[in-house]
Short mmCIF file of C-alpha atoms and ligand atoms in Angstrom, two decimals:
data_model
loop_
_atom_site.label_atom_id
_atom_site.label_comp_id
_atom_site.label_asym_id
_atom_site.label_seq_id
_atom_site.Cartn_x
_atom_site.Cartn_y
_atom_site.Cartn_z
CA UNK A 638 0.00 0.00 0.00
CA UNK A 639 1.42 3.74 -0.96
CA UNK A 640 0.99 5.72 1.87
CA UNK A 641 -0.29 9.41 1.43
CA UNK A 642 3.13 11.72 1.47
CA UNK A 643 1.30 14.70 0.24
CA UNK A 644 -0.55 15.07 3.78
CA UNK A 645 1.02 17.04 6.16
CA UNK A 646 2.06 14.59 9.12
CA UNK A 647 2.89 15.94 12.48
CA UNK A 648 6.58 15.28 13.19
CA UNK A 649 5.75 12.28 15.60
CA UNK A 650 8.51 9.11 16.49
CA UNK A 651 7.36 5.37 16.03
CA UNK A 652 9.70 3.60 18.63
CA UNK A 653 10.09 -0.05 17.81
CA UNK A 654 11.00 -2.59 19.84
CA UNK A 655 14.92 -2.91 19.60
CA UNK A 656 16.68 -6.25 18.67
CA UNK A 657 20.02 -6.54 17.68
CA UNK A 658 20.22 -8.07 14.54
CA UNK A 659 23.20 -10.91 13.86
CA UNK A 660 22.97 -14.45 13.63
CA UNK A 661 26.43 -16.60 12.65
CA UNK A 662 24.87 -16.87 8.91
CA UNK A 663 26.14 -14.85 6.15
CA UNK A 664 23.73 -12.14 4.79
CA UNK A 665 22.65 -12.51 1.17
CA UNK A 666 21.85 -8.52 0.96
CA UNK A 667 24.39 -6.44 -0.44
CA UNK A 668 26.75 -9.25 -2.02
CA UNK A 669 27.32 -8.25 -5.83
CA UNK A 670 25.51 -11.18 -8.64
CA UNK A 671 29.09 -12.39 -8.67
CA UNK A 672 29.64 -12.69 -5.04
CA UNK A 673 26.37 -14.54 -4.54
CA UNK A 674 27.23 -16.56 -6.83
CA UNK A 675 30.32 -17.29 -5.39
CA UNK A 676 28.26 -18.43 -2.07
CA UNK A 677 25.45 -20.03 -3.54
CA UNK A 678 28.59 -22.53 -4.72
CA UNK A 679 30.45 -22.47 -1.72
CA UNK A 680 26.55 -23.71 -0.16
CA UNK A 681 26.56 -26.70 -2.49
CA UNK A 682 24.26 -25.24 -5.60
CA UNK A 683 25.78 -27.21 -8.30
CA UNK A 684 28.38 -24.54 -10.74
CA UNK A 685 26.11 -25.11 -13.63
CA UNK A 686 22.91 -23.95 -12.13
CA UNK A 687 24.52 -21.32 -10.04
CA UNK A 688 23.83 -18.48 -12.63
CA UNK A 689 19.80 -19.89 -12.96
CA UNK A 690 19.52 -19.58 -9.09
CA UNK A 691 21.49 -16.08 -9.06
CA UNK A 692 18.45 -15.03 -10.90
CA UNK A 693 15.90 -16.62 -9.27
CA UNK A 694 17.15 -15.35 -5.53
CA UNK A 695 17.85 -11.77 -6.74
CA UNK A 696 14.47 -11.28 -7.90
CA UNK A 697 12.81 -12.59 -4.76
CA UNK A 698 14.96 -10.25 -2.69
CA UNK A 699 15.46 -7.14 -4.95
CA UNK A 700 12.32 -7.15 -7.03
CA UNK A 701 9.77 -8.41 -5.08
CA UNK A 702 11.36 -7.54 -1.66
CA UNK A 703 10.83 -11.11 0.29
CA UNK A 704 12.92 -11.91 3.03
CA UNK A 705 11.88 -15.58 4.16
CA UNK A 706 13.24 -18.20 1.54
CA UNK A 707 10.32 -20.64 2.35
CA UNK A 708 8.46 -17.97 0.21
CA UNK A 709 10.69 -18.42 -3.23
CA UNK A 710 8.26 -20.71 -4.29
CA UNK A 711 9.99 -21.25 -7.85
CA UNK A 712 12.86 -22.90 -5.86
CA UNK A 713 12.65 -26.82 -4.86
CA UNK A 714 11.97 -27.29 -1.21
CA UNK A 715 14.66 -28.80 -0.53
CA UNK A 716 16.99 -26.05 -1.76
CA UNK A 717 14.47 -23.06 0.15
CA UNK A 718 15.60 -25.36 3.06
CA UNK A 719 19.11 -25.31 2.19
CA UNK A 720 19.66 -22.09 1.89
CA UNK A 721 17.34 -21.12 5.19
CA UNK A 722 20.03 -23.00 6.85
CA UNK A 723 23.03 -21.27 5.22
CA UNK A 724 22.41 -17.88 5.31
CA UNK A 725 20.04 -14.67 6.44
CA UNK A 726 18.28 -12.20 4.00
CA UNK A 727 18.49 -9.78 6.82
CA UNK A 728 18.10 -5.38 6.92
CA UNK A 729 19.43 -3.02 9.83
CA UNK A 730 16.34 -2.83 12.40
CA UNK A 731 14.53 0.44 12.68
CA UNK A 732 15.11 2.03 15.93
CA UNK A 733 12.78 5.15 15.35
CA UNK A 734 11.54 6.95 12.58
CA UNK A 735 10.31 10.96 12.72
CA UNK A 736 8.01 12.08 10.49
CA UNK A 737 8.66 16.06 10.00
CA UNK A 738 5.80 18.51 9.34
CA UNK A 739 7.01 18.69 5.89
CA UNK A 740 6.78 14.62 5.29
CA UNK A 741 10.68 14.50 5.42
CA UNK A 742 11.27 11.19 7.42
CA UNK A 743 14.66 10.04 9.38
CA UNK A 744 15.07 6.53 10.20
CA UNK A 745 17.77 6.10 13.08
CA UNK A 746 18.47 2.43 12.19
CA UNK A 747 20.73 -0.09 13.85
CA UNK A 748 23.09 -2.33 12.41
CA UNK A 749 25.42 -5.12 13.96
CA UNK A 750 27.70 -4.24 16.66
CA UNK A 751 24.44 -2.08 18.04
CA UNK A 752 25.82 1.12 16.13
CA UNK A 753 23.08 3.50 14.81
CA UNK A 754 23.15 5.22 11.51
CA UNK A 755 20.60 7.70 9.77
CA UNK A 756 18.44 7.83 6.49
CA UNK A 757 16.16 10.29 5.47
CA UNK A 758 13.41 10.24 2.83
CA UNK A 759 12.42 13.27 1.64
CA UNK A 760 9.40 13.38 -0.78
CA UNK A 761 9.28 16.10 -3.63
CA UNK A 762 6.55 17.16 -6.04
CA UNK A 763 7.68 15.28 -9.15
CA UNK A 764 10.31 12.91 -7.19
CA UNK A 765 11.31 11.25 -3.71
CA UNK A 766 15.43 11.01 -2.63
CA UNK A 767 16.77 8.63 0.13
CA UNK A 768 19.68 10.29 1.67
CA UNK A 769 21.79 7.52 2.92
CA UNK A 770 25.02 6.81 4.95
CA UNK A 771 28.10 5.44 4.52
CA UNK A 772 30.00 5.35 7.30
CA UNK A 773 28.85 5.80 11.39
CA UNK A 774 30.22 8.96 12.05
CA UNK A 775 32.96 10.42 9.66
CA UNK A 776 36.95 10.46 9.85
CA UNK A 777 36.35 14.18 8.57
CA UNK A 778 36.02 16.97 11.01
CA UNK A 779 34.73 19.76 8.53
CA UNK A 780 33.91 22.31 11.24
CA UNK A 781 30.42 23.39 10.26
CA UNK A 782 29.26 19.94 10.10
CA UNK A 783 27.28 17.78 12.84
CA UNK A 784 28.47 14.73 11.90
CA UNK A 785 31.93 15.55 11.77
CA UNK A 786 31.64 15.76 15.94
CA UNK A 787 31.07 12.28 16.34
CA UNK A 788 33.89 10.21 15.81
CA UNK A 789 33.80 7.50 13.18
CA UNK A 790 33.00 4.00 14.33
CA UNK A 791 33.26 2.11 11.42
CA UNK A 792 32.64 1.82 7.91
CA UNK A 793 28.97 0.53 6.80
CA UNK A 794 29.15 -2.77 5.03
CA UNK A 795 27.65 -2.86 1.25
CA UNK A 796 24.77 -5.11 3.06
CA UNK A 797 24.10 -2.37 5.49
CA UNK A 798 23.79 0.50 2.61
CA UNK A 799 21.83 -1.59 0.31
CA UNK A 800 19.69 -2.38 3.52
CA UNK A 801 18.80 1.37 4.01
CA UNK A 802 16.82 1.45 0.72
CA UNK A 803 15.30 -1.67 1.46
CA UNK A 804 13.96 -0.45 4.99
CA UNK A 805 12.80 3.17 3.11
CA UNK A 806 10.99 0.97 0.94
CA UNK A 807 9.34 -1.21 3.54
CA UNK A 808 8.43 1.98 5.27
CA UNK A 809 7.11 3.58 1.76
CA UNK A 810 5.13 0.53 1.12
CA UNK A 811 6.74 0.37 -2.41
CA UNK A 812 7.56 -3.50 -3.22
CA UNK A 813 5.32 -4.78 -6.10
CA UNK A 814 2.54 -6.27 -5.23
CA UNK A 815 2.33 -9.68 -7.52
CA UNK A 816 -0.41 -9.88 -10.04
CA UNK A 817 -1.42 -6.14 -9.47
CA UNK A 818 -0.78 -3.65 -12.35
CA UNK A 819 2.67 -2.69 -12.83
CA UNK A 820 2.95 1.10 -10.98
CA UNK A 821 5.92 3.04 -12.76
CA UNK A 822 5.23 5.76 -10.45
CA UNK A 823 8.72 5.81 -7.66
CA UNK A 824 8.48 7.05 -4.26
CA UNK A 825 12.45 6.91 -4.02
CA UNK A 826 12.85 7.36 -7.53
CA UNK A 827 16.47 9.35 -6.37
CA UNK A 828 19.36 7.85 -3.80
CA UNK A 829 21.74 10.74 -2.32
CA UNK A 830 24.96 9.44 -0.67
CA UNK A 831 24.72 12.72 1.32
CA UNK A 832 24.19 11.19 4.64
CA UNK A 833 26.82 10.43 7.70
CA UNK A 834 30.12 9.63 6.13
CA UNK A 835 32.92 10.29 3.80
CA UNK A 836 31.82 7.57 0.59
CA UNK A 837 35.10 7.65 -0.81
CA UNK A 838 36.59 6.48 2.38
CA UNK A 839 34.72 3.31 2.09
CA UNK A 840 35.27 3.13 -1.79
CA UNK A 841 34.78 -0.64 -2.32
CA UNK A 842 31.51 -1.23 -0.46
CA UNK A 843 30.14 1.85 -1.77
CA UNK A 844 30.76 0.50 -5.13
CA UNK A 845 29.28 -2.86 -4.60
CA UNK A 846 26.21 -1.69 -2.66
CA UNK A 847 25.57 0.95 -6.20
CA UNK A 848 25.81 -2.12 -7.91
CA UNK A 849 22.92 -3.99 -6.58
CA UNK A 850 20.56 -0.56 -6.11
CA UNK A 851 21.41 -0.22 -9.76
CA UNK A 852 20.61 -3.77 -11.23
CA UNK A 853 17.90 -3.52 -13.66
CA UNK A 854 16.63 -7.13 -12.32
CA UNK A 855 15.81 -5.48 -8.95
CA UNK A 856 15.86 -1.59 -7.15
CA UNK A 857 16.26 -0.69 -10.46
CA UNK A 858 17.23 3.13 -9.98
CA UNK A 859 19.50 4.35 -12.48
CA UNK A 860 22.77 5.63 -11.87
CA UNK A 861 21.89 9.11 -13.23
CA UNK A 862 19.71 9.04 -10.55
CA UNK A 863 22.16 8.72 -8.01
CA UNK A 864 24.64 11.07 -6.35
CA UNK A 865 27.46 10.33 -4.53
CA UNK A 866 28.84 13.46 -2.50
CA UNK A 867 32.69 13.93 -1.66
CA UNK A 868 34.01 16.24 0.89
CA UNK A 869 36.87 16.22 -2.29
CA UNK A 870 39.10 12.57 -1.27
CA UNK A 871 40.94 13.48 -4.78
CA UNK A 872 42.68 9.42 -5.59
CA UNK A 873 39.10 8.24 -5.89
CA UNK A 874 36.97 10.92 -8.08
CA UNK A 875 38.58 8.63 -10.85
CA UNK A 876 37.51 5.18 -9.89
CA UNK A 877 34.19 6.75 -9.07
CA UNK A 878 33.69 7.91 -12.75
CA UNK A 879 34.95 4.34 -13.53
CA UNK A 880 33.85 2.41 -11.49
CA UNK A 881 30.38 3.21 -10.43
CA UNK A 882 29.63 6.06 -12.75
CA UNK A 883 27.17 7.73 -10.81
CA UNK A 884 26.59 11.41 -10.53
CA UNK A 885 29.09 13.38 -8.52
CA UNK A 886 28.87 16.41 -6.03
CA UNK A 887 31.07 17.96 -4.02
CA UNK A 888 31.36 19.47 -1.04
CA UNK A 889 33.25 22.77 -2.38
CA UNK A 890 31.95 25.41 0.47
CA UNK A 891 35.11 27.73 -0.23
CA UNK A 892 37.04 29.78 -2.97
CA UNK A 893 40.57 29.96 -1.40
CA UNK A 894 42.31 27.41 0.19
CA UNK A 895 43.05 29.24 3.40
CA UNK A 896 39.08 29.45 4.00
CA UNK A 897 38.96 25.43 2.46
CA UNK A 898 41.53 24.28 4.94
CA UNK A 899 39.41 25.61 8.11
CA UNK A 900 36.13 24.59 6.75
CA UNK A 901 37.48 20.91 5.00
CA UNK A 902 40.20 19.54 6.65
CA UNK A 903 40.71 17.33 3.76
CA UNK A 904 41.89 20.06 1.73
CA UNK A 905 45.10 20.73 3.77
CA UNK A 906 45.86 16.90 1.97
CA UNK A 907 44.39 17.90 -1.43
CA UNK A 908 43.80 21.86 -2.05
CA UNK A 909 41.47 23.75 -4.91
CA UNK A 910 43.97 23.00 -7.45
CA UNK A 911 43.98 19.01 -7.33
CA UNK A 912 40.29 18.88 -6.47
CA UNK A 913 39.47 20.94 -9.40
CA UNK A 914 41.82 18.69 -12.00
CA UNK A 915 39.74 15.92 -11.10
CA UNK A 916 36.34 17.35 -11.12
CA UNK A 917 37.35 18.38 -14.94
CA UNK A 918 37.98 14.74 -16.13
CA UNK A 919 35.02 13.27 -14.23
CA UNK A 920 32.10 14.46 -16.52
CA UNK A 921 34.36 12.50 -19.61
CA UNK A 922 35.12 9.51 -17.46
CA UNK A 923 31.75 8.89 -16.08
CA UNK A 924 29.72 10.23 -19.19
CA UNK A 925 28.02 12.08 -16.92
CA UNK A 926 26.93 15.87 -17.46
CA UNK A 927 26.67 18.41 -14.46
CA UNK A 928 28.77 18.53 -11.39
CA UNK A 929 27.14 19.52 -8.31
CA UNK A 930 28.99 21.66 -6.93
CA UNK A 931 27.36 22.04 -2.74
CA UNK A 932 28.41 25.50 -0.91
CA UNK A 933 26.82 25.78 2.36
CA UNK A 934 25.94 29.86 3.19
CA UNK A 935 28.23 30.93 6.19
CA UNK A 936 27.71 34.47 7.62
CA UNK A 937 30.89 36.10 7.25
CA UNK A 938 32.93 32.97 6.38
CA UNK A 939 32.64 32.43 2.83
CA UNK A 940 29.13 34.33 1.72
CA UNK A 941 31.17 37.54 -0.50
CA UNK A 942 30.34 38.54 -3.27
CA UNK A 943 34.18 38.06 -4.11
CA UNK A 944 33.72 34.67 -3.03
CA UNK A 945 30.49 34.22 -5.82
CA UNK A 946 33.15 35.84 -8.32
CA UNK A 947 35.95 33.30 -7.13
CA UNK A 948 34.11 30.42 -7.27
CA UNK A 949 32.57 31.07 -11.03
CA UNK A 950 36.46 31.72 -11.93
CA UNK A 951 37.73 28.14 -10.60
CA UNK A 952 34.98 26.31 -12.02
CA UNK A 953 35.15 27.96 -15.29
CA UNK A 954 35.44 24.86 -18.25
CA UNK A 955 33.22 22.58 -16.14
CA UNK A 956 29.70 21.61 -16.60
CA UNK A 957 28.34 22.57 -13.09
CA UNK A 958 25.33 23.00 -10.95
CA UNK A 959 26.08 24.93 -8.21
CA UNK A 960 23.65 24.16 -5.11
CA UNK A 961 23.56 26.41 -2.46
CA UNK A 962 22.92 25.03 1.08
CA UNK A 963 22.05 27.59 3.80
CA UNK A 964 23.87 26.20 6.77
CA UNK A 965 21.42 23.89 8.98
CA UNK A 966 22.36 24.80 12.87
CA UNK A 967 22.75 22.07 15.65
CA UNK A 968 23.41 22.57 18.99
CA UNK A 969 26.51 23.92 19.81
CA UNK A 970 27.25 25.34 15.77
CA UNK A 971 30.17 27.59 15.84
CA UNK A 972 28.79 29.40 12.15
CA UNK A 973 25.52 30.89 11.85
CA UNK A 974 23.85 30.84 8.34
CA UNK A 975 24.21 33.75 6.05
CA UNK A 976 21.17 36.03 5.99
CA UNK A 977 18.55 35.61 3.11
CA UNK A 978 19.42 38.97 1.32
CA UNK A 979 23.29 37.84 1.56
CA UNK A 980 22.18 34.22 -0.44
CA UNK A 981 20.13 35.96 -2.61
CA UNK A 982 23.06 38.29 -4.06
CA UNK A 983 25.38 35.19 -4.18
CA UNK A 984 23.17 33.26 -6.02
CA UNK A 985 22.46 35.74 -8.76
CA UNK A 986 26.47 36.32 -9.26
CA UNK A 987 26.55 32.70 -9.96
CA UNK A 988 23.27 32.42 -12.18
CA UNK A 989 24.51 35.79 -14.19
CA UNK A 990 27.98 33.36 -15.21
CA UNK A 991 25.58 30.96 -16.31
CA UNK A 992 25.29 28.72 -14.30
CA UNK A 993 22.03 27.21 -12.64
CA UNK A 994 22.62 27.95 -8.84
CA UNK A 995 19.58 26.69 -6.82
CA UNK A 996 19.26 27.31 -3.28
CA UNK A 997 18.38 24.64 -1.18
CA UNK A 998 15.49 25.17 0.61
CA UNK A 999 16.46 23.12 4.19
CA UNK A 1000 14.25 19.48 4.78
CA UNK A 1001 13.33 18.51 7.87
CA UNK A 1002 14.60 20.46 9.98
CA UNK A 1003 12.58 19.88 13.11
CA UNK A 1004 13.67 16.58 13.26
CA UNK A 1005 17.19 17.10 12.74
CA UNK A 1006 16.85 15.58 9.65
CA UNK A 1007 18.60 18.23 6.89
CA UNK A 1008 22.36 18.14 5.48
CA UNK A 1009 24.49 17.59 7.88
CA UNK A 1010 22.78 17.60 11.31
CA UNK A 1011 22.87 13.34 11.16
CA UNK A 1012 24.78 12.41 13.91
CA UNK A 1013 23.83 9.56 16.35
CA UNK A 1014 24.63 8.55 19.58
CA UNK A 1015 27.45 5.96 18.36
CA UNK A 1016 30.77 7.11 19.78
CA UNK A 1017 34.05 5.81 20.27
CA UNK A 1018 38.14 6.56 20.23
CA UNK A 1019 39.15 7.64 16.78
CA UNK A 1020 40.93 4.70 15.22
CA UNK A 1021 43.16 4.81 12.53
CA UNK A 1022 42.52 4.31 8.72
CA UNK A 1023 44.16 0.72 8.50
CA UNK A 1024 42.03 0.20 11.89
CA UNK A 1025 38.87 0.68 10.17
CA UNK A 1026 40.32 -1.05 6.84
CA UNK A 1027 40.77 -3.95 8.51
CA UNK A 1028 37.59 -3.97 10.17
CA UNK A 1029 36.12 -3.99 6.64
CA UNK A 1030 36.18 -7.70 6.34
CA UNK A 1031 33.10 -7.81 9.20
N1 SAH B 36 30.68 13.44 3.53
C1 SAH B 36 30.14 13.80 2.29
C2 SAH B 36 28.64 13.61 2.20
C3 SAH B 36 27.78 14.00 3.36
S1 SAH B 36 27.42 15.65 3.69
C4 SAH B 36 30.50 15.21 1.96
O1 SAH B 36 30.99 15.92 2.81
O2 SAH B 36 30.30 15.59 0.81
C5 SAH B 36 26.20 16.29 2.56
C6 SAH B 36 26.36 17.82 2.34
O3 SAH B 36 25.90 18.58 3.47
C7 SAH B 36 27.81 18.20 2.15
O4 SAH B 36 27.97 19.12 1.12
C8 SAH B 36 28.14 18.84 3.47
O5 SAH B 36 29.25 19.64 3.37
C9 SAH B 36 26.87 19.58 3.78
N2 SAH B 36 26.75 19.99 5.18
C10 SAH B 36 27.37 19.46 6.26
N3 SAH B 36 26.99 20.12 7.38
C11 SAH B 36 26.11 21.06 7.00
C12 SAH B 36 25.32 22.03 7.71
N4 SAH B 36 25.39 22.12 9.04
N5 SAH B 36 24.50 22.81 7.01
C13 SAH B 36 24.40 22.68 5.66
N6 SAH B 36 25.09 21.78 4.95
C14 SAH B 36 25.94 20.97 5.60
FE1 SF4 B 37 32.31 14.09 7.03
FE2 SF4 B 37 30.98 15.20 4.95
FE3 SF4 B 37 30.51 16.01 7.47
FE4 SF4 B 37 32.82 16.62 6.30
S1 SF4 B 37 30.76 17.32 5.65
S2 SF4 B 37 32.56 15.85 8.40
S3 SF4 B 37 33.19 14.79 5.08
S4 SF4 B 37 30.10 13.98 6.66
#
């Protein structure tokens, strides 16, 4: 059933009962069509019908969104039995969800290890975007944003990002019902990597977990229809063209790199100047159009009209959209956002160079829920990198 999103919904919070997901079993969601394959073997499913069952188990998971194998009822009993035994089709739990007064909804969802992450749906006139995370917490520390005060935990596995679609859909109501009319009509019809979390920084699971959201067999949402945003981690804008092809933003926010290097830290490792040579080959490499470029509006910081100048100077040669984000406050905030007039005269420096500069009008922002006010309860030390590489393998 498709819920009504166009009613306004009080921002309420559904609390459900919390259980730690985790059994010894591998999970089946989020493992590439070669990778199940690869276990489906390693199960005993004969090599030569390995491809046939593939199929058959992707469907059942990604198209028709099933998660008890007794129901795959083009399978033989026996193997339904088999694989019940062997492994778990199984989704991080939802620990609450908000509903804002705008229909924005966060999910704070739990994965293994009882960390928390956060999603939010935000439905649109003509379209609906999951944000989702990557990572608990972030490595980062760009100073204006929320998440970069919690310290990152870990990197989410592929299974855990493909799971946050699945739970928006459960929530949405939007698996196919079987025998009723096909409904072309998406309530996430758009997937923003925008949530908690540097992507790049967890490249490889990223990539996989694009891979089944993508597949045409299943979630089915293109990858023009997906964004992944960068705080600007400059080795991987490459392999992202390559390798998952996917639309890119970045988080740009400043037009020198003395303002860059206070705002994001990362660009003390790779300033304007190597950011910007990869953001030019991207569009070729990925066959991609626009850019997004994402400037949050900071009173005082980076908000000049010198600064609009600057910025349509640097990005000169590149097929851009330039999105402006007035800064979202949380507690403790040491920016405030620029005022409306100050936006307003930015904006039309950038749309007079030509470029289309919308300003993004903030989502759910009653329930914490806009760019970059995610941030859970999850904390722990910092580790290092080859810490949280190794952990990877979880
Ligand atoms: N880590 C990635 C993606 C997540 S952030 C990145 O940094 O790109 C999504 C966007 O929200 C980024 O452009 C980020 O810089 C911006 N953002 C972070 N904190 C914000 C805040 N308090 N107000 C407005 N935008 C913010
Ligand atoms: Fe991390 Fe992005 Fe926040 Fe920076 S803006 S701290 S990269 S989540």
């Amino acid at each position: 059933m498709t819920p009504d999103l166009s009613a306004p919904i009080a921002p309420d919070v559904l609390t459900l009962p919390r259980k730690l997901p985790g059994g010894m079993a591998p999970n089946l969601v989020g493992l590439t069509r070669d990778q199940l394959r690869d276990a489906l073997i390693a199960a005993g499913t004969p090599e030569r019908q390995a491809k046939m069952r593939v199929g058959q188990i992707w469907q059942w998971i990604y198209h028709w969104g099933i998660r008890d194998f007794t129901a795959m009822t083009n399978l033989a009993k026996d193997y339904r039995s088999l694989l019940a035994e062997k492994f778990v089709i199984e989704l991080p739990e939802i620990v609450t969800r908000q509903v804002s007064a705008d229909g924005t909804r966060k999910y704070l969802l739990r994965i293994a290890g009882g960390h928390e992450v956060e999603a939010v749906y935000i439905p649109e006139e003509t379209r609906g975007t999951l944000c989702i995370s990557s990572q608990v917490g972030c490595t980062l520390t760009c100073s204006f944003c929320h998440t970069g005060t919690q310290r990152l935990v870990r990197n989410l596995t592929a299974a855990e990002i493909v799971g946050q679609v699945m739970v928006a859909r459960d929530d949405l109501g939007e698996w196919p019902v079987p025998g009723a009319p096909k409904d072309e009509t998406r309530l996430i019809s758009n997937v923003v990597l925008m949530g908690m979390g540097e992507p790049l920084y967890n490249f490889e699971n990223v990539r996989d977990a694009m891979k089944v959201v993508t597949d045409g067999e299943g979630i089915s949402i293109s990858r023009r229809r997906i964004t992944l945003s960068t705080s600007g981690v400059v080795p991987e804008i490459a392999r992202t063209a390559e390798e998952i092809g996917c639309l890119l933003a970045v988080s740009f926010h400043a037009t020198t790199d003395e303002v860059r290097d206070r705002l994001v830290p990362v660009n003390r490792k790779w300033n304007l100047e190597a950011l910007l040579a990869a953001l030019r080959d991207y569009p070729r490499l990925s066959n991609s159009e626009r850019i997004t470029f994402e400037y949050v509006m900071l009173k005082g910081v980076n908000d000049s009209d010198a600064d609009a100048r600057r910025l349509v100077k640097l990005i000169a040669g590149i097929p851009a959209k330039i999105n402006l984000i007035p800064f979202n406050e949380w507690p403790g905030a040491p920016y405030e956002r620029s005022d409306w007039e100050r936006i307003e005269a930015f904006a039309d420096i950038i749309y007079k160079a030509g470029y289309a500069s919308p300003i993004r009008t903030p989502r759910g922002e009653d329930i914490m829920a806009a760019c970059g006010q995610l941030k859970s309860a999850t904390e722990r030390q910092r580790r290092s990198r080859a810490e949280i590489v190794a952990d990877d393998g979880l």
